Amino acid sequence: MTQVNYKAPTTTKEASRLMAKAKGSAFLLAGGTDLLVRMKSGLIDPDLIVDIKRIPATQSIKKNDGKYVIGAGVPCVALGKNKGLVKAWPGVVEAANLIGSDQIQGRCTMVGNLCNASPAADSVPALVAARAKAVIVGPKGRRTIPVEKVVTGPGTTSLKKGEVIESIKLPERGARSADAYLRFIPRTEMDIAVCSAGVNLTLGAKGIIKQARVALGAVAPTVILVPAAARALVGKQLDDAVLAKVAAACEIACAPIDDKRGTVEFRTEVAGVLARRAATIAYQRAGGKL
Amino acid sequence: MSGVHVSTTVNGDAVEFVCPGGESLLDVLRNRLGLTGAKEGCGTGDCGACSVTLDGQLVCSCLVLGAEVEGREVNTVEGMAEGNRLHPLQRQFLDNAALQCGICTPGFLVAAKALLDENPNPTETEIRYALAGNLCRCTGYDKIVRAVDAAAKDLRREAKRKARQKSK
Ligand SMILES: Cc1cc2nc3c(=O)[nH]c(=O)nc-3n(C[C@H](O)[C@H](O)[C@H](O)COP(=O)(O)OP(=O)(O)OC[C@H]3O[C@@H](n4cnc5c(N)ncnc54)[C@H](O)[C@@H]3O)c2cc1C
Ligand code: FES
Ligand code: FES
């Protein structure tokens, strides 16, 4: 193992500068629950680690003009303790709070979950369904991009050298809106999603769905958005016929792998079931009656 | 050695150490500070044998870098007893035979304390969920859960007694 140079800058700009000028292998450190595991198992051998947790902007959950801004270093356990956030985005919070044990919750972050770029990352389908954006600081300044534009494939992201995600931004939340996230694992916790679904809904008068986003995890190289499932929801009250269309649209969108966790057929079918159930939960949370 | 110099607080005592940038807090505690209570079961966050608290938050010390704890507060199983007086959790683990080989025990104690600090009256389900990040290959968990439940009762009784004394 090479000597690791550890840096803990206090601004995102400085973190970006350190990463941009780094020679050799350099990694940002949020909660470390992926990074340290990869170091330990010898998959990576960093020359430089840049810890973002001393940067104040990464440490807070703020609400500006109704929009939540969640710092990249905020551990997932803190999301569940923020009552306003839980009320506005129950699906995002329940997804983030599914990650690992209490020990892992105390460290793991949504940005780390996103940038580790696993197709099975639990918080990502919920963030994509929520229209979350990533605020990025890089050598060329700041840019803000939709979360679904960050991951490009298993283990790869669109971030350029020197780019650091500073925070995750959630859009303003109107009335009668809610989200939900469900995953399938063979046990009750401490496992990786076989497949998962995040659904985000806004209702209008008489429980008619005005806006919908449906995202699936672990059924493709990246988390996928399923516009056809959203189209099946918009303009309708939720009932069995609509839910059947949602499930069918999700099944068509699935392109999973076969592995020890699940076959292609199993993942495809269960993804449809989870989307249907998550849509039902989100609908009820938003005040819709079944 | 070009290491990182760290000043921090461990179990209430100010400590300083120098460690390589990539060294885990677990290795720092065990090999540099002589605190061998936290154990390495897996080194990858799965077993909880290395559990400690960092600024009051339960974490796996195998997934924290030593360099990260500058200015923070670390608490380990060594800080649980007051002198020779065992913490109620420690006493109940003994009384309930909640350990066999004992390698998981420090982690369970630290995790159980973190639970009871936040929730003094947990249900059995809450105890089981809170300890899901701790693995034990010997006991079958039941005795551990019972010990935590019994210790929670002890702690609640103690708190009541203290409150009564205060009001007198
Ligand atoms: C026991 C255990 C159980 C787990 N269970 C689950 C689970 O149930 N579901 C799940 O989805 N995951 C799980 N994980 C994986 C992991 O905990 C999550 O992916 C977690 O959210 C990662 O966050 P982190 O902050 O710890 O990331 P880190 O390890 O700090 O970073 C992960 C990656 O993101 C990069 N990165 C970090 N910060 C930034 C930034 N600001 N900008 C750009 N890139 C950055 C890092 O360089 C690294 O490549 C588990 C892990 C363990 C050890
Ligand atoms: S040694 Fe840290 S979790 Fe197993
Ligand atoms: S007592 Fe042996 S692992 Fe728990």
XYZ file of C-alpha atoms and ligand atoms in Angstrom:
519
model
C 0.000 0.000 0.000
C 1.293 3.432 -0.908
C 1.322 6.283 1.589
C -1.980 8.070 1.436
C -1.950 11.836 1.579
C -5.029 12.897 3.605
C -6.450 16.395 3.131
C -9.491 17.982 4.759
C -10.074 21.341 3.072
C -12.678 23.778 4.402
C -14.125 25.000 1.100
C -15.510 23.090 -1.864
C -13.329 25.187 -4.173
C -10.201 24.052 -2.350
C -11.378 20.424 -2.516
C -11.863 20.836 -6.244
C -8.408 22.415 -6.636
C -6.735 19.569 -4.710
C -8.513 16.990 -6.863
C -7.799 18.850 -10.097
C -4.050 19.091 -9.553
C -3.673 15.606 -8.059
C -1.258 13.256 -9.749
C -1.911 9.565 -9.327
C -5.061 8.151 -7.849
C -7.183 10.635 -5.888
C -10.568 10.121 -4.232
C -13.096 12.291 -2.481
C -14.212 11.004 0.909
C -17.747 11.535 2.195
C -18.854 8.838 4.662
C -16.262 6.355 3.471
C -18.600 3.359 3.629
C -17.848 2.499 0.013
C -14.400 4.061 -0.324
C -12.810 2.422 2.727
C -14.289 -0.956 1.815
C -12.744 -0.670 -1.642
C -9.384 0.334 -0.130
C -9.520 -2.540 2.326
C -10.289 -5.072 -0.381
C -7.421 -3.756 -2.506
C -9.610 -2.571 -5.383
C -8.127 0.903 -5.092
C -4.887 2.236 -3.674
C -5.285 6.008 -3.337
C -2.364 8.435 -3.276
C -4.657 11.244 -2.129
C -7.890 11.306 -0.136
C -9.801 14.582 0.059
C -12.277 14.535 2.956
C -15.223 16.857 2.291
C -16.670 16.752 5.798
C -14.797 19.848 7.060
C -16.511 21.964 4.411
C -19.439 23.771 6.094
C -21.534 23.750 2.880
C -21.485 19.927 2.875
C -22.636 19.626 6.464
C -26.092 21.166 6.580
C -29.673 20.548 5.510
C -31.112 23.916 4.460
C -34.457 25.063 3.138
C -34.280 27.993 0.714
C -37.504 29.218 -0.959
C -39.132 25.881 -0.207
C -36.263 23.935 -1.758
C -34.207 21.599 0.374
C -30.430 21.677 -0.090
C -28.726 18.679 1.475
C -24.957 18.894 1.942
C -22.870 16.128 0.386
C -21.418 15.158 3.760
C -24.709 14.847 5.651
C -25.040 11.278 6.962
C -28.304 9.557 6.068
C -29.310 9.208 9.725
C -29.660 13.012 9.876
C -32.232 12.996 7.075
C -34.646 10.886 9.109
C -34.289 13.284 12.038
C -35.277 16.327 9.979
C -39.062 16.497 10.421
C -39.651 18.977 7.603
C -37.672 16.896 5.146
C -39.463 13.688 6.155
C -42.810 15.414 5.637
C -41.906 16.843 2.220
C -39.897 13.888 0.868
C -40.827 10.704 2.741
C -39.685 8.519 -0.162
C -36.232 10.059 -0.443
C -35.744 9.753 3.311
C -36.987 6.161 3.528
C -34.659 5.199 0.662
C -31.638 6.855 2.289
C -32.510 5.325 5.652
C -32.553 1.806 4.166
C -28.806 1.944 3.544
C -26.933 -0.432 5.855
C -27.083 -0.661 9.640
C -27.211 2.083 12.294
C -23.396 2.124 12.134
C -23.470 2.697 8.356
C -26.310 5.249 8.660
C -24.116 7.376 10.898
C -21.647 7.819 8.041
C -23.162 7.063 4.637
C -24.328 9.921 2.418
C -26.653 10.173 -0.586
C -23.879 11.769 -2.645
C -21.534 8.866 -1.863
C -24.342 6.467 -2.729
C -24.808 8.287 -6.045
C -21.117 8.625 -6.950
C -20.277 5.034 -6.070
C -22.487 4.441 -9.114
C -23.935 1.067 -8.192
C -27.097 0.222 -10.174
C -28.564 -0.968 -6.861
C -27.855 2.218 -4.862
C -30.931 2.706 -2.700
C -31.224 6.485 -2.539
C -30.814 7.049 -6.281
C -34.209 5.886 -7.676
C -35.911 8.038 -5.032
C -33.726 11.046 -5.921
C -34.346 10.589 -9.641
C -38.102 10.299 -9.059
C -37.906 13.453 -6.922
C -36.243 15.471 -9.746
C -33.261 16.049 -7.473
C -30.271 17.950 -8.805
C -26.590 17.702 -7.989
C -24.733 20.962 -7.333
C -21.208 20.513 -8.667
C -18.147 22.673 -8.016
C -15.296 22.217 -10.471
C -12.258 23.952 -11.967
C -14.600 25.819 -14.328
C -16.992 26.955 -11.620
C -20.392 25.671 -10.559
C -22.963 23.713 -12.466
C -26.181 22.025 -11.459
C -27.350 18.877 -13.238
C -30.187 16.387 -12.779
C -29.149 13.460 -10.593
C -29.857 11.004 -13.426
C -27.089 12.682 -15.460
C -24.419 11.865 -12.876
C -24.116 8.091 -13.240
C -23.136 6.796 -16.684
C -22.727 3.082 -15.945
C -21.757 0.663 -13.170
C -18.951 2.427 -11.277
C -18.664 5.375 -13.666
C -19.908 8.980 -13.492
C -19.965 12.019 -15.752
C -17.953 14.060 -13.232
C -14.767 15.540 -14.711
C -11.401 15.651 -13.005
C -11.582 18.123 -10.150
C -15.365 18.151 -9.922
C -16.917 17.802 -6.479
C -20.603 17.470 -5.650
C -21.329 20.003 -2.938
C -24.993 19.266 -2.327
C -28.223 17.701 -3.521
C -31.099 20.042 -4.265
C -34.729 18.969 -4.062
C -37.349 21.051 -5.884
C -40.053 23.063 -4.200
C -42.829 20.883 -2.848
C -46.421 21.819 -3.625
C -49.531 20.629 -1.845
C -50.833 17.072 -2.332
C -47.426 15.726 -3.297
C -45.619 12.702 -1.935
C -43.105 10.053 -2.851
C -42.299 6.483 -1.851
C -39.476 3.980 -2.295
C -39.490 0.202 -2.026
C -36.783 -2.377 -2.588
C -36.798 -6.139 -2.646
C -34.177 -7.980 -0.591
C -34.361 -11.591 0.613
C -34.114 -10.478 4.271
C -35.443 -7.506 6.202
C -32.275 -5.361 6.112
C -28.510 -5.235 5.554
C -28.626 -6.418 1.961
C -28.299 -5.072 -1.564
C -31.464 -4.393 -3.549
C -32.408 -7.126 -6.029
C -34.569 -4.459 -7.616
C -36.276 -1.308 -6.409
C -38.720 1.424 -7.336
C -39.191 5.103 -6.491
C -42.423 6.933 -7.307
C -43.150 10.643 -6.905
C -46.679 12.033 -7.395
C -48.534 15.343 -7.304
C -52.320 15.191 -7.190
C -54.900 17.714 -8.310
C -58.612 17.941 -7.612
C -60.499 14.679 -6.907
C -57.272 12.769 -6.492
C -56.406 13.028 -10.181
C -52.671 12.660 -10.696
C -51.141 15.836 -12.157
C -47.485 14.884 -12.202
C -45.679 11.567 -11.858
C -42.126 10.226 -11.967
C -41.254 6.553 -11.734
C -37.650 5.329 -11.405
C -36.312 1.785 -11.079
C -33.105 0.510 -9.505
C -31.010 -2.628 -10.144
C -32.770 -3.540 -13.381
C -30.306 -1.846 -15.788
C -26.684 -0.588 -15.777
C -27.922 2.634 -14.181
C -31.062 3.670 -12.358
C -33.697 4.265 -15.041
C -36.566 6.671 -15.368
C -39.725 5.108 -16.853
C -41.691 7.850 -18.648
C -44.252 5.356 -19.943
C -45.152 4.428 -16.363
C -45.522 8.119 -15.503
C -47.769 8.615 -18.559
C -49.978 5.759 -17.362
C -50.503 7.671 -14.106
C -50.997 11.274 -15.210
C -54.598 12.391 -15.623
C -55.968 9.397 -13.732
C -57.205 8.470 -10.300
C -55.300 5.496 -9.033
C -57.057 2.163 -9.523
C -56.154 -1.421 -10.418
C -56.315 -0.817 -14.166
C -53.901 2.132 -13.926
C -51.589 0.187 -11.630
C -51.534 -2.738 -14.065
C -50.403 -0.341 -16.805
C -47.693 1.074 -14.525
C -46.382 -2.420 -13.823
C -46.472 -3.374 -17.493
C -44.570 -0.204 -18.493
C -41.926 -0.928 -15.843
C -41.519 -4.529 -17.005
C -40.889 -3.354 -20.569
C -38.280 -0.832 -19.352
C -36.272 -3.448 -17.407
C -32.978 -4.716 -18.817
C -31.510 -6.496 -15.799
C -28.723 -9.017 -15.376
C -28.945 -12.585 -14.127
C -26.948 -13.123 -10.959
C -27.080 -14.891 -7.624
C -29.472 -12.245 -6.308
C -32.103 -12.706 -8.967
C -32.852 -13.878 -12.470
C -33.865 -11.579 -15.325
C -37.464 -12.828 -15.107
C -37.655 -12.385 -11.334
C -36.191 -8.879 -11.345
C -38.467 -7.791 -14.174
C -41.640 -9.035 -12.541
C -40.786 -7.786 -9.056
C -39.821 -4.338 -10.391
C -43.360 -4.011 -11.747
C -44.854 -5.129 -8.438
C -42.695 -2.678 -6.453
C -43.571 0.223 -8.757
C -47.253 -0.571 -8.325
C -46.953 -0.716 -4.543
C -44.767 2.400 -4.321
C -47.274 4.287 -6.479
C -50.055 3.214 -4.122
C -48.124 4.383 -1.061
C -47.172 7.713 -2.659
C -50.791 8.246 -3.752
C -52.118 7.678 -0.243
C -49.413 9.851 1.295
C -50.400 12.636 -1.079
C -53.952 12.421 0.219
C -55.428 10.268 -2.544
C -58.189 7.822 -1.583
C -58.272 4.308 -2.983
C 7.065 8.568 8.601
C 5.111 11.276 6.845
C 1.938 10.775 8.801
C -0.984 12.879 9.933
C -0.786 14.404 13.385
C -4.123 14.142 15.171
C -5.344 15.619 18.474
C -8.611 14.210 19.686
C -10.569 13.049 22.730
C -10.969 9.359 23.469
C -13.230 8.329 26.375
C -12.931 11.841 27.759
C -9.119 11.966 27.676
C -7.177 14.229 25.347
C -4.924 12.081 23.151
C -2.521 12.719 20.313
C -1.186 10.348 17.710
C 0.486 10.265 14.324
C -0.845 7.819 11.747
C -0.542 7.178 8.015
C -3.284 8.938 6.034
C -4.961 5.680 5.037
C -4.985 4.019 8.475
C -8.375 3.178 9.982
C -9.522 4.496 13.335
C -9.803 0.851 14.413
C -6.083 0.296 13.774
C -5.249 3.560 15.528
C -7.250 2.576 18.610
C -5.837 -0.940 18.782
C -2.243 -0.479 17.654
C -1.381 3.114 18.600
C -3.549 3.819 21.643
C -3.599 0.314 23.157
C -7.405 0.232 23.251
C -8.056 -3.302 22.060
C -11.752 -3.463 23.048
C -12.935 -2.724 19.511
C -12.292 -5.814 17.396
C -11.758 -6.407 13.718
C -14.250 -9.000 12.571
C -14.465 -8.105 8.897
C -12.872 -4.717 8.255
C -15.648 -3.876 5.793
C -18.571 -2.586 7.840
C -20.511 -5.832 8.007
C -20.003 -7.199 11.518
C -20.015 -4.257 13.944
C -17.296 -5.733 16.177
C -15.364 -2.468 15.742
C -18.284 -0.233 16.837
C -17.404 3.026 18.607
C -19.133 6.383 18.805
C -17.824 9.454 17.036
C -19.293 12.700 18.390
C -22.013 10.520 19.908
C -22.849 8.795 16.642
C -22.484 5.019 16.360
C -20.007 4.090 13.603
C -17.799 1.217 12.457
C -14.276 2.314 13.353
C -12.958 0.136 10.504
C -14.691 2.516 8.074
C -13.338 5.727 9.634
C -9.835 7.017 9.004
C -7.753 7.873 12.043
C -6.987 11.187 10.366
C -10.679 12.080 10.342
C -11.084 12.281 14.133
C -9.059 15.479 14.641
C -10.942 17.547 17.239
C -13.733 14.984 17.563
C -14.872 12.857 20.475
C -14.415 9.105 20.295
C -15.946 6.732 22.831
C -15.101 3.050 23.021
C -16.155 0.106 25.187
C -13.229 0.924 27.506
C -15.086 4.075 28.548
C -18.306 2.364 29.591
C -17.517 1.217 33.124
C -16.988 3.828 35.844
C -13.830 2.625 37.535
C -14.675 -0.835 38.842
C -18.414 -0.294 38.457
C -19.639 -2.003 35.341
C -22.229 -0.286 33.155
C -25.700 -1.893 33.557
C -25.359 -3.270 30.024
C -22.092 -4.961 30.928
C -23.623 -6.407 34.108
C -26.676 -7.712 32.280
C -24.554 -9.263 29.518
C -22.794 -11.250 32.256
C -25.992 -12.121 34.180
C -27.794 -13.204 31.009
C -24.830 -15.105 29.576
C -25.107 -12.935 26.479
C -21.637 -13.895 25.293
C -19.647 -16.989 24.541
C -16.393 -16.324 22.712
C -16.846 -12.605 23.385
C -15.368 -11.195 20.214
C -18.619 -9.487 19.254
C -19.373 -8.252 22.774
C -17.617 -4.856 22.813
C -19.384 -3.923 19.593
C -22.765 -5.048 20.911
C -22.231 -3.103 24.140
C -21.330 0.113 22.338
C -24.222 -0.270 19.868
C -26.683 -1.113 22.657
C -25.549 1.913 24.654
C -26.049 4.138 21.602
C -29.584 2.747 21.311
C -30.462 3.244 24.983
C -28.988 6.761 25.021
C -31.510 7.661 22.349
C -34.396 5.388 23.223
C -34.503 4.367 26.912
C -37.524 2.122 26.425
C -37.095 0.156 23.186
C -39.348 -2.708 22.120
C -37.806 -6.073 21.289
C -38.179 -5.285 17.583
C -36.441 -1.946 18.054
C -33.587 -3.660 19.872
C -33.222 -6.226 17.095
C -33.218 -3.562 14.373
C -30.752 -1.374 16.257
C -28.364 -4.313 16.636
C -28.750 -5.549 13.047
C -25.306 -4.167 12.226
C -23.691 -6.424 14.834
C -23.059 -10.073 14.063
C -22.637 -12.836 16.629
C -21.721 -16.359 15.572
C -22.148 -17.916 19.021
C -25.146 -16.833 21.050
C -28.034 -16.882 18.594
C -28.836 -13.281 19.649
C -31.718 -14.061 22.022
C -29.656 -13.689 25.157
C -28.161 -10.464 23.853
C -31.597 -9.003 23.202
C -32.752 -10.062 26.681
C -29.672 -8.523 28.287
C -30.264 -5.209 26.527
C -33.905 -5.238 27.574
C -32.930 -5.947 31.198
C -30.274 -3.222 31.160
C -32.804 -0.756 29.766
C -35.040 -1.524 32.767
C -32.086 -1.028 35.151
C -31.232 2.287 33.564
C -34.825 3.490 33.721
C -35.018 2.532 37.389
C -31.746 4.337 38.051
C -32.969 7.448 36.259
C -36.183 7.448 38.303
C -34.248 7.101 41.534
C -31.994 9.992 40.584
C -34.977 12.155 39.666
C -36.619 11.362 43.000
C -33.445 12.219 44.922
C -33.255 15.523 43.091
C -36.832 16.478 43.930
C -36.258 15.771 47.639
C -22.286 -2.891 5.640
C -22.706 -2.044 4.486
C -24.039 -2.034 4.096
C -24.448 -1.262 3.013
N -25.768 -1.280 2.666
C -26.192 -0.558 1.594
C -27.569 -0.568 1.218
O -28.408 -1.197 1.855
N -27.940 0.165 0.132
C -27.040 0.901 -0.585
O -27.436 1.550 -1.546
N -25.733 0.930 -0.238
C -25.282 0.223 0.824
N -23.961 0.246 1.177
C -23.009 1.025 0.381
C -22.708 2.426 0.934
O -22.919 2.483 2.314
C -23.564 3.501 0.270
O -23.362 3.486 -1.118
C -23.282 4.904 0.852
O -24.357 5.752 0.570
C -21.997 5.529 0.333
O -21.883 6.819 0.890
P -20.519 7.331 1.557
O -20.761 8.747 1.944
O -20.076 6.423 2.615
O -19.542 7.247 0.292
P -17.967 7.261 0.192
O -17.442 5.920 0.451
O -17.391 8.392 0.962
O -17.838 7.613 -1.356
C -18.375 6.782 -2.380
C -17.875 7.266 -3.736
O -18.321 8.596 -3.997
C -17.221 9.476 -4.205
N -17.570 10.759 -3.577
C -17.721 10.986 -2.245
N -18.075 12.269 -2.029
C -18.146 12.864 -3.241
C -18.471 14.188 -3.657
N -18.785 15.140 -2.775
N -18.448 14.481 -4.988
C -18.140 13.509 -5.890
N -17.821 12.223 -5.544
C -17.831 11.906 -4.232
C -16.051 8.800 -3.539
O -14.812 9.203 -4.090
C -16.349 7.340 -3.808
O -15.945 6.967 -5.094
C -23.514 -0.494 2.292
C -22.178 -0.493 2.689
C -21.763 -1.246 3.779
C -20.339 -1.216 4.186
S -14.614 -4.876 11.671
Fe -15.714 -3.087 11.327
S -17.649 -3.829 10.860
Fe -16.519 -5.667 10.998
S -20.058 -14.430 21.464
Fe -18.864 -15.262 19.874
S -19.384 -13.999 18.196
Fe -20.731 -13.331 19.686
